[in-house]
Every structure is written in structure tokens, then in C-alpha cells.
PDB file of N, CA and C in Angstrom:
ATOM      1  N   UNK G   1      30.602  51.033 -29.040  1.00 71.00           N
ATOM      2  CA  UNK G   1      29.803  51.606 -27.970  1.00 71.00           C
ATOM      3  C   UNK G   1      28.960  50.521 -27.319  1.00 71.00           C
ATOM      4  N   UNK G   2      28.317  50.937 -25.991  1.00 69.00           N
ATOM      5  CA  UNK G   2      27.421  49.733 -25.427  1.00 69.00           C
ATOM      6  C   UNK G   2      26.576  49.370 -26.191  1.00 69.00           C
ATOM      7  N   UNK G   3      25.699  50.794 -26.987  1.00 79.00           N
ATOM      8  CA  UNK G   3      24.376  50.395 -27.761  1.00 79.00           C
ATOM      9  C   UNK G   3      24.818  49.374 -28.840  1.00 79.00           C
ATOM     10  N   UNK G   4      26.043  49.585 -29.659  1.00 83.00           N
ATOM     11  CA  UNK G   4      26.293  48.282 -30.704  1.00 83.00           C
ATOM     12  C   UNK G   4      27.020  47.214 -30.498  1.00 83.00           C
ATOM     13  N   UNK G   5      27.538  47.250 -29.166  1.00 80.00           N
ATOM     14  CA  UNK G   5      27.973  45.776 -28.682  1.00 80.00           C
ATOM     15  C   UNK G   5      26.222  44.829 -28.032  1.00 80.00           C
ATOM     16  N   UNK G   6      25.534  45.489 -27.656  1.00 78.00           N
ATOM     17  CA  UNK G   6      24.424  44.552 -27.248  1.00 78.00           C
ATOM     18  C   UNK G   6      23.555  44.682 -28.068  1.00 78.00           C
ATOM     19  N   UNK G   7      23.514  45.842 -28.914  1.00 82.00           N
ATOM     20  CA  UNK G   7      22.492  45.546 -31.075  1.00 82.00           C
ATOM     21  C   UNK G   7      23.082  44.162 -31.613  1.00 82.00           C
ATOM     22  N   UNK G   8      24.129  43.899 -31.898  1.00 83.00           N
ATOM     23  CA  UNK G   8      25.057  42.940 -32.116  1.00 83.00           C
ATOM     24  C   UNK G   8      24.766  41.629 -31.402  1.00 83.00           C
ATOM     25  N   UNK G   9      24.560  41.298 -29.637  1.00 80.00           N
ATOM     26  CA  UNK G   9      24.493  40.401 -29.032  1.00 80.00           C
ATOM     27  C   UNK G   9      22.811  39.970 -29.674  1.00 80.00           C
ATOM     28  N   UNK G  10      22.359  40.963 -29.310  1.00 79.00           N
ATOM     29  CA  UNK G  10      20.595  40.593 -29.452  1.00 79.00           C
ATOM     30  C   UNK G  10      20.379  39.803 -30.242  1.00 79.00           C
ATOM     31  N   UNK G  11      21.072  40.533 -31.881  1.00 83.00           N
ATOM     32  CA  UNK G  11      20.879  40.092 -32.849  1.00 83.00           C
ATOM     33  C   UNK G  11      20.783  38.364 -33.017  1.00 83.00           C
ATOM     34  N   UNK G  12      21.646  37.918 -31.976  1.00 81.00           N
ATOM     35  CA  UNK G  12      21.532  36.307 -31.440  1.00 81.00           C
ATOM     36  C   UNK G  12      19.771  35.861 -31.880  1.00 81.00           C
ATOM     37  N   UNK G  13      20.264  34.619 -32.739  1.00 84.00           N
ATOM     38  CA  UNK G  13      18.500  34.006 -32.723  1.00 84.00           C
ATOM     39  C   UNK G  13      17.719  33.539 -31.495  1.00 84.00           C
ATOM     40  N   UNK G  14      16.845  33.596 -31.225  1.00 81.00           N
ATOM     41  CA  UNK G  14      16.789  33.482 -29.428  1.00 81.00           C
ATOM     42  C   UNK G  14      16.889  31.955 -29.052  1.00 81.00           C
ATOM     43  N   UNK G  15      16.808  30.970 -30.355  1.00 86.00           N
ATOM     44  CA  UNK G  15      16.782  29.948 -29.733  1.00 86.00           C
ATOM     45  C   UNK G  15      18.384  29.409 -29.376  1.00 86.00           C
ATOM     46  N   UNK G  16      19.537  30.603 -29.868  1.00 88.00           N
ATOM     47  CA  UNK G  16      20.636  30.034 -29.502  1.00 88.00           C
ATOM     48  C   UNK G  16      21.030  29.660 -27.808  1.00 88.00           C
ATOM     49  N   UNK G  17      21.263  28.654 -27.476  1.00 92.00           N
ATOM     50  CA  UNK G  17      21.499  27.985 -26.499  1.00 92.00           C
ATOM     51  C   UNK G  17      23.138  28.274 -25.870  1.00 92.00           C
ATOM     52  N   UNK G  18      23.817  28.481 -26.733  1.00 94.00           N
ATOM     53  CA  UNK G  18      25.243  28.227 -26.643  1.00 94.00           C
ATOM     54  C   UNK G  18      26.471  29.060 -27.102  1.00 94.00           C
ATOM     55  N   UNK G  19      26.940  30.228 -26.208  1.00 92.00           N
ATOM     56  CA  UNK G  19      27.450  31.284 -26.817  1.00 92.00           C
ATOM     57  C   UNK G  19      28.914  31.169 -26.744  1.00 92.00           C
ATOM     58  N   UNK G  20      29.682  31.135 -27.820  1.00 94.00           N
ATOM     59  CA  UNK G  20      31.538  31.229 -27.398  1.00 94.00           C
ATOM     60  C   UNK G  20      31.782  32.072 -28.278  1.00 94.00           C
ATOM     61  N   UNK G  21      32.072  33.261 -26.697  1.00 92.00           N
ATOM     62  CA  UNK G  21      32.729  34.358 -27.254  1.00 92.00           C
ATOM     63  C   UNK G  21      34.474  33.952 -26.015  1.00 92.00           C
ATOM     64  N   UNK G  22      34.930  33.848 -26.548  1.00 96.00           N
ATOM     65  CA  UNK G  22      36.624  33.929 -26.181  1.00 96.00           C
ATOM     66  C   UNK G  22      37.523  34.712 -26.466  1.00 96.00           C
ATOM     67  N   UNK G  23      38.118  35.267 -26.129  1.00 95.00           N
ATOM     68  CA  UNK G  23      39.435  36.117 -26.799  1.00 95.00           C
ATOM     69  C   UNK G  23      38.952  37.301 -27.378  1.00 95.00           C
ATOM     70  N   UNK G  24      37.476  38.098 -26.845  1.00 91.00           N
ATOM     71  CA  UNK G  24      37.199  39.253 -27.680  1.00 91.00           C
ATOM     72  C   UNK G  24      37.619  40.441 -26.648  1.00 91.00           C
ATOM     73  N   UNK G  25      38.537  40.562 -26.073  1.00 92.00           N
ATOM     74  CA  UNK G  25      38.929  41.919 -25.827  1.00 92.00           C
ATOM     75  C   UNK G  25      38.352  42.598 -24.783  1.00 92.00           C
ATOM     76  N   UNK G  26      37.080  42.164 -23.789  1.00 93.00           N
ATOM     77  CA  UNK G  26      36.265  42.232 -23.182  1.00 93.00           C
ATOM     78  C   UNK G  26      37.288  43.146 -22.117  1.00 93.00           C
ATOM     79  N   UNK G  27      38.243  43.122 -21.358  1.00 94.00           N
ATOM     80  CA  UNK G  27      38.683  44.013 -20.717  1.00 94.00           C
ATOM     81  C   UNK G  27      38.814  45.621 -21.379  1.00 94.00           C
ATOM     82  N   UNK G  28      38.682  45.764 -22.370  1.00 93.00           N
ATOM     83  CA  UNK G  28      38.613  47.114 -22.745  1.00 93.00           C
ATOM     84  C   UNK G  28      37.544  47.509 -22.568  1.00 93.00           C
ATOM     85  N   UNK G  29      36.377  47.044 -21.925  1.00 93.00           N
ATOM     86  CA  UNK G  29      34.755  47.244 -21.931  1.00 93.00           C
ATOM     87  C   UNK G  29      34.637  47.748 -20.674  1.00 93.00           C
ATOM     88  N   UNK G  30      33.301  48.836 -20.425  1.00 93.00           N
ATOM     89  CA  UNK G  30      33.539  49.392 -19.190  1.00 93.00           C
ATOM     90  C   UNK G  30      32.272  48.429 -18.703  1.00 93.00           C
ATOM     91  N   UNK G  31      32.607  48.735 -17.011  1.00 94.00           N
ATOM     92  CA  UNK G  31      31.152  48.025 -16.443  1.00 94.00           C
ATOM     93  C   UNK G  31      29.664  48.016 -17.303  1.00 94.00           C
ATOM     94  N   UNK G  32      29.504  49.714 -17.327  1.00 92.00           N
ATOM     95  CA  UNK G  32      28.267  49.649 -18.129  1.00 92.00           C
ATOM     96  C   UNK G  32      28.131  48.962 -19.672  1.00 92.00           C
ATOM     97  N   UNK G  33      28.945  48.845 -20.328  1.00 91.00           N
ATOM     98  CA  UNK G  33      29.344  48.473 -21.520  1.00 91.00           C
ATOM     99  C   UNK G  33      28.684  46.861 -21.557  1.00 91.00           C
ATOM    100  N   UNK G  34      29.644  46.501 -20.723  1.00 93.00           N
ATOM    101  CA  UNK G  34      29.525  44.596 -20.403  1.00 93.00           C
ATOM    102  C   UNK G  34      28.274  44.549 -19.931  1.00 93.00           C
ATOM    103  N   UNK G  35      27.853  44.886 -18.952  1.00 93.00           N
ATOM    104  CA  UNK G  35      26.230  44.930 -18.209  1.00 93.00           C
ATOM    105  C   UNK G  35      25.112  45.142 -19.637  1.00 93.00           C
ATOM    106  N   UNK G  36      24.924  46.345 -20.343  1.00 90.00           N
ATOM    107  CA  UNK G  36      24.066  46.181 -21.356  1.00 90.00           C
ATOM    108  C   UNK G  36      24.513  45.096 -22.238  1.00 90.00           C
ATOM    109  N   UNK G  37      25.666  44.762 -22.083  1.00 89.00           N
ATOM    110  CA  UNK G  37      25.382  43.901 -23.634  1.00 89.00           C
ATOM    111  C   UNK G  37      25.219  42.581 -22.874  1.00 89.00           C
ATOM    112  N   UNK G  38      25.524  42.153 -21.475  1.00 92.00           N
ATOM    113  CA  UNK G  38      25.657  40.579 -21.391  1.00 92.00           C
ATOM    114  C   UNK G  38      23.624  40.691 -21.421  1.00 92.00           C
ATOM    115  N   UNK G  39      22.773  41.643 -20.596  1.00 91.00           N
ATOM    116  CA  UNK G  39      21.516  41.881 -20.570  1.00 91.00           C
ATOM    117  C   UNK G  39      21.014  41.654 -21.986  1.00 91.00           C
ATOM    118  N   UNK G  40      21.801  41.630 -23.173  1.00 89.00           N
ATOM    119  CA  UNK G  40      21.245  41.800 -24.381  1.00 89.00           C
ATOM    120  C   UNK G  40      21.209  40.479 -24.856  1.00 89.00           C
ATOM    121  N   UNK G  41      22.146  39.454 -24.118  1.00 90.00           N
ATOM    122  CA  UNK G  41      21.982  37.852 -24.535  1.00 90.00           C
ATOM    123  C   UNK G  41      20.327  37.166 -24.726  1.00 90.00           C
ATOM    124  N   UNK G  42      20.657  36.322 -25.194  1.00 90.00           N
ATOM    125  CA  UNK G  42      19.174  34.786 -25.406  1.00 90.00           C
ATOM    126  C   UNK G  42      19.132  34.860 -24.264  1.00 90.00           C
ATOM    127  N   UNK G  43      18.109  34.919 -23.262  1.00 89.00           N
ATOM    128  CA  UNK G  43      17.497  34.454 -22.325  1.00 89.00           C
ATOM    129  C   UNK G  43      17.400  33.206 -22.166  1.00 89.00           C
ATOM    130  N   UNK G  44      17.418  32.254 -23.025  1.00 90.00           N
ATOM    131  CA  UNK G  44      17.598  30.746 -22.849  1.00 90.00           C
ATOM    132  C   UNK G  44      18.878  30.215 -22.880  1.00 90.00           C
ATOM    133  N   UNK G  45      20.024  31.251 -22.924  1.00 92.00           N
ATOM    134  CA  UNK G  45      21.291  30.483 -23.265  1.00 92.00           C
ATOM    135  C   UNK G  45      21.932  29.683 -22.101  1.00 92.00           C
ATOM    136  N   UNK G  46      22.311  28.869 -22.251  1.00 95.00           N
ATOM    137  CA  UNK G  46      22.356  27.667 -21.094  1.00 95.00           C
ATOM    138  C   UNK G  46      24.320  27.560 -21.159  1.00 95.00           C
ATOM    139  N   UNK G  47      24.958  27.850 -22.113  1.00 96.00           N
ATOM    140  CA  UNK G  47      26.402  27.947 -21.829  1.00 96.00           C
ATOM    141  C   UNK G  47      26.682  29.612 -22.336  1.00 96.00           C
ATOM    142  N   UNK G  48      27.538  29.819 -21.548  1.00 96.00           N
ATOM    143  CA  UNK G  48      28.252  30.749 -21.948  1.00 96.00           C
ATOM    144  C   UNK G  48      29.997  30.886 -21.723  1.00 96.00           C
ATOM    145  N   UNK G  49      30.498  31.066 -22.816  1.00 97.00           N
ATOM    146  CA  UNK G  49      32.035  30.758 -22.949  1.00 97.00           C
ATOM    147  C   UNK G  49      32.940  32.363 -23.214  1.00 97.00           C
ATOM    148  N   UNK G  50      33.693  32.773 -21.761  1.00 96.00           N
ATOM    149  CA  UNK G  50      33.763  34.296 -21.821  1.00 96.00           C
ATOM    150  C   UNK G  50      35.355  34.104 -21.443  1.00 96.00           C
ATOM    151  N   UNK G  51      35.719  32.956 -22.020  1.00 97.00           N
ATOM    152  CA  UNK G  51      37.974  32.606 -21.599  1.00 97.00           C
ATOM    153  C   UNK G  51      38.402  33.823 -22.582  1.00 97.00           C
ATOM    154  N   UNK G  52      39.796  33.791 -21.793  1.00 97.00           N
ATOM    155  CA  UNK G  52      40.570  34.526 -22.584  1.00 97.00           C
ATOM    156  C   UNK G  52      40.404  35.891 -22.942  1.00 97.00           C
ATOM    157  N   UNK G  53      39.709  36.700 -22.123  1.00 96.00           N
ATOM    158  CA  UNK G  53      39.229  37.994 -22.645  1.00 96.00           C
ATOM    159  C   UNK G  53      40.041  39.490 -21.570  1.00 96.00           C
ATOM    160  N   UNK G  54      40.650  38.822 -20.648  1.00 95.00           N
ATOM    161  CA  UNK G  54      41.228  39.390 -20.287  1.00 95.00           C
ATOM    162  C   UNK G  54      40.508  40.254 -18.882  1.00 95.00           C
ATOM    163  N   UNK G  55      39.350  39.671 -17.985  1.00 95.00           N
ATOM    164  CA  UNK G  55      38.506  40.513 -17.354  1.00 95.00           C
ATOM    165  C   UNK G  55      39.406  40.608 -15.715  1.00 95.00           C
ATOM    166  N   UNK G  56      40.365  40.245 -15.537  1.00 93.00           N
ATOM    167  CA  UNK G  56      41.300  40.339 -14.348  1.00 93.00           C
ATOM    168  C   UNK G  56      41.216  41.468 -14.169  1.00 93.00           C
ATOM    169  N   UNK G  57      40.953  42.449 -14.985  1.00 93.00           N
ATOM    170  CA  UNK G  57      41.612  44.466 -14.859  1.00 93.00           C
ATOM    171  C   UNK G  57      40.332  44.561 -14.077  1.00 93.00           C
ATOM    172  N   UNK G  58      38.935  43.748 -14.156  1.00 94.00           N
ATOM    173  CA  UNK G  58      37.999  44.381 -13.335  1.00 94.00           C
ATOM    174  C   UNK G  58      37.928  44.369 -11.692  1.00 94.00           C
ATOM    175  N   UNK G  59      37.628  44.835 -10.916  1.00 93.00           N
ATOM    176  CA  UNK G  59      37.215  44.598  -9.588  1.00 93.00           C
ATOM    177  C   UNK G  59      36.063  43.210  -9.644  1.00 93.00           C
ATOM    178  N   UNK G  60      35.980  43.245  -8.097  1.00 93.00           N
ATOM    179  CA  UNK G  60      35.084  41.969  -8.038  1.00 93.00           C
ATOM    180  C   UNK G  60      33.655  42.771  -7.978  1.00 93.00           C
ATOM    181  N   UNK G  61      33.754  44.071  -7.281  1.00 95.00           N
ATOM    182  CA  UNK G  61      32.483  44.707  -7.630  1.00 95.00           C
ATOM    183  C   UNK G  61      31.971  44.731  -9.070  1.00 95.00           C
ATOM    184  N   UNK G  62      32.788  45.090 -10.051  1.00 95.00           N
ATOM    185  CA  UNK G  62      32.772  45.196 -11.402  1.00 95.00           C
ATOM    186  C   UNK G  62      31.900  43.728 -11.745  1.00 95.00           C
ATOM    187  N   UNK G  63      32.699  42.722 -11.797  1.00 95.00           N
ATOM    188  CA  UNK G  63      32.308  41.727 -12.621  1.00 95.00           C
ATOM    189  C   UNK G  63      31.022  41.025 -11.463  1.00 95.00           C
ATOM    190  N   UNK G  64      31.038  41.653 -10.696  1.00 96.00           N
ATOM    191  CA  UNK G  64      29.225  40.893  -9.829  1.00 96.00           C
ATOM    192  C   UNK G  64      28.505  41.341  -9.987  1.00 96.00           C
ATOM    193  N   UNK G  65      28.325  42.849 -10.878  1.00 96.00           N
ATOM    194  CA  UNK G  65      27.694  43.808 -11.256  1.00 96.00           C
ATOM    195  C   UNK G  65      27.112  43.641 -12.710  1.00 96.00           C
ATOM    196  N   UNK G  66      28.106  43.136 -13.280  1.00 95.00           N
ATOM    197  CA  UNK G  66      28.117  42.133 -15.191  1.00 95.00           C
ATOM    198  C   UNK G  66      27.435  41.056 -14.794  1.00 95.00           C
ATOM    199  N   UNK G  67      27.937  40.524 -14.169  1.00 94.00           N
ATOM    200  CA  UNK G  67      27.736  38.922 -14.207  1.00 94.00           C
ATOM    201  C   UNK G  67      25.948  38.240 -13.813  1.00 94.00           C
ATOM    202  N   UNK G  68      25.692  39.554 -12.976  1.00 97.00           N
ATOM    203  CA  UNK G  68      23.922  39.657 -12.171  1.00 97.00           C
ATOM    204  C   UNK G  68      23.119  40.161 -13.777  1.00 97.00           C
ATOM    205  N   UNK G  69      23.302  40.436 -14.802  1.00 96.00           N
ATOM    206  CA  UNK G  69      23.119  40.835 -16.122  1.00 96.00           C
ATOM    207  C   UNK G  69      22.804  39.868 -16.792  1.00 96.00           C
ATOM    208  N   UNK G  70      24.027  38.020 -16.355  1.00 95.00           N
ATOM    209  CA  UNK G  70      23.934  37.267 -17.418  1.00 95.00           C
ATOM    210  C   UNK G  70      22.655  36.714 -17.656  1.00 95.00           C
ATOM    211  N   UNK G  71      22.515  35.668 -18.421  1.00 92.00           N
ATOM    212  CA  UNK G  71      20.835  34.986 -18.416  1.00 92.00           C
ATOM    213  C   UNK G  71      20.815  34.339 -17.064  1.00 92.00           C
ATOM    214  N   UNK G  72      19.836  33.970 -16.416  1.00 93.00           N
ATOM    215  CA  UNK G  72      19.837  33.504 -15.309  1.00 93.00           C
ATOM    216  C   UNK G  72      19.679  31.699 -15.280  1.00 93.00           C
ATOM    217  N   UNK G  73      19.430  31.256 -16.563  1.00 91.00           N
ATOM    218  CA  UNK G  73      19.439  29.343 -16.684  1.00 91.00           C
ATOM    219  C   UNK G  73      20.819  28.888 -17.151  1.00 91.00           C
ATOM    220  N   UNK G  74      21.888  29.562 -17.217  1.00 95.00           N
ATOM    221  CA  UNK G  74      23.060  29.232 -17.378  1.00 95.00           C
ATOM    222  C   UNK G  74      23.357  28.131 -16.816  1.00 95.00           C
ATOM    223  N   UNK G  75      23.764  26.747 -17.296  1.00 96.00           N
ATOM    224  CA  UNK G  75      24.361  26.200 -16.146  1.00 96.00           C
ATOM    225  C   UNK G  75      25.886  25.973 -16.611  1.00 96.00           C
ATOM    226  N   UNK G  76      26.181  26.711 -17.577  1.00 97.00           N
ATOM    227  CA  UNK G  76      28.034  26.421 -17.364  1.00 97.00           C
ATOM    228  C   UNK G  76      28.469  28.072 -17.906  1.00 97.00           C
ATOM    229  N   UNK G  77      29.034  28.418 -17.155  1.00 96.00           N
ATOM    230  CA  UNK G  77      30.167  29.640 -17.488  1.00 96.00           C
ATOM    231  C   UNK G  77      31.381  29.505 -17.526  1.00 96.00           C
ATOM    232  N   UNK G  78      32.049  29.615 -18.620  1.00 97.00           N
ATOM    233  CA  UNK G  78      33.659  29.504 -18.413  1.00 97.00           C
ATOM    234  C   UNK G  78      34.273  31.010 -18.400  1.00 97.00           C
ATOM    235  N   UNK G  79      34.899  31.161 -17.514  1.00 91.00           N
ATOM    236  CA  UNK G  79      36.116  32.550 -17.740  1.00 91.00           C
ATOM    237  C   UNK G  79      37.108  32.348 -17.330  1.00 91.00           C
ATOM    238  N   UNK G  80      37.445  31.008 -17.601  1.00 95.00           N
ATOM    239  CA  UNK G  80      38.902  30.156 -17.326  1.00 95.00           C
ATOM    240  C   UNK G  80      39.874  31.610 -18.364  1.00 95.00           C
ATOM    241  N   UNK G  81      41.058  31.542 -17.858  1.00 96.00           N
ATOM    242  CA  UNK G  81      42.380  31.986 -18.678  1.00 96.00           C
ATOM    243  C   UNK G  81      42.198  33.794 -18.664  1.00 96.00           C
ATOM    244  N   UNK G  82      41.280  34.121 -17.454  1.00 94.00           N
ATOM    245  CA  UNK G  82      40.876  35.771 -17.720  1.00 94.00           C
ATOM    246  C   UNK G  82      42.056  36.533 -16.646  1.00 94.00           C
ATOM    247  N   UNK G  83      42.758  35.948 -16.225  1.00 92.00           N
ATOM    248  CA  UNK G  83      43.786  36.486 -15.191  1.00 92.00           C
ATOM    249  C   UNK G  83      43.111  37.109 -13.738  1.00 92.00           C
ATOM    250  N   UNK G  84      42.004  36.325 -13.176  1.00 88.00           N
ATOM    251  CA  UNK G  84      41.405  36.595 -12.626  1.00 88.00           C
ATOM    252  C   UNK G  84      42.647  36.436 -11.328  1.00 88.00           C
ATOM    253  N   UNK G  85      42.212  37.470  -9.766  1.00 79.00           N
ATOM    254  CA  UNK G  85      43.054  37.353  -8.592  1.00 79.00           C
ATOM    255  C   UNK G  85      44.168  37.853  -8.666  1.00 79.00           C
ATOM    256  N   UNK G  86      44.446  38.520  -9.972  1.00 64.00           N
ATOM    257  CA  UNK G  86      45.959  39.412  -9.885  1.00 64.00           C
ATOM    258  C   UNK G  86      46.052  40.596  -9.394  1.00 64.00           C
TER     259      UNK G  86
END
């Protein structure tokens, strides 16, 4: 559910900086789903690594809707290999 995918994220120590999640399935997640839990990240996390998860199935509304959620000092996002534009 959303509430234990972002209980789970929180649980992050806050000083983690550096998150690789890859290959977790993330297209089975609904907008609201992804939105609470990316909101549930470290506020300081400065990478975030989201390949391979398959988020192509979303609209672009969808994932600008997630993505306005992430931490805002990010300076690298990868979602290389998500089948994005199909």
C-alpha cells in the first residue's frame, strides 16, 4: 500500500544522501502511491537512482506529478532503462 511503501522510505536515516532503488517494480505503483512515498524520502538526498523500474506505462502528467514530490536538492536523477516515450 502507499502508507507502507513511504513507512518503509522514511524509515531512511535522514542523513542518507544517496538512494538506489533500481529494478523495484515501480510501474505497478499508482500515481498516488509513488507521490506519497517519493514525499517520504531524506530531504537531503542529493542522488536518486530510479533505472529499470519500468515507469514508461506512466503518462507525462503522471510522472510530473511524482517527480514535483522528489526532494528538491537532487542534483542527479537517473531513470535511464524505464522505457520512457513508448
Amino acid at each position: 500500500t502507499s502508507a507502507e511503501l513511504a513507512h518503509a522510505l522514511a524509515a531512511f536515516p535522514r542523513n542518507v544522501d544517496n538512494l538506489n532503488l533500481p529494478a523495484n517494480r515501480l510501474r505497478k505503483r499508482t500515481r498516488s502511491i509513488l507521490t506519497k512515498a517519493f514525499a517520504a524520502l531524506p530531504r537531503n538526498a542529493t542522488i536518486l537512482v530510479l533505472s529499470n523500474n519500468g515507469l514508461g506505462n506512466k503518462t507525462a502528467e503522471e510522472l510530473a506529478q511524482v517527480f514535483a514530490a522528489l526532494p528538491t536538492n537532487l542534483t542527479t536523477l537517473d531513470f535511464s532503462n524505464n522505457d520512457l516515450g513508448n
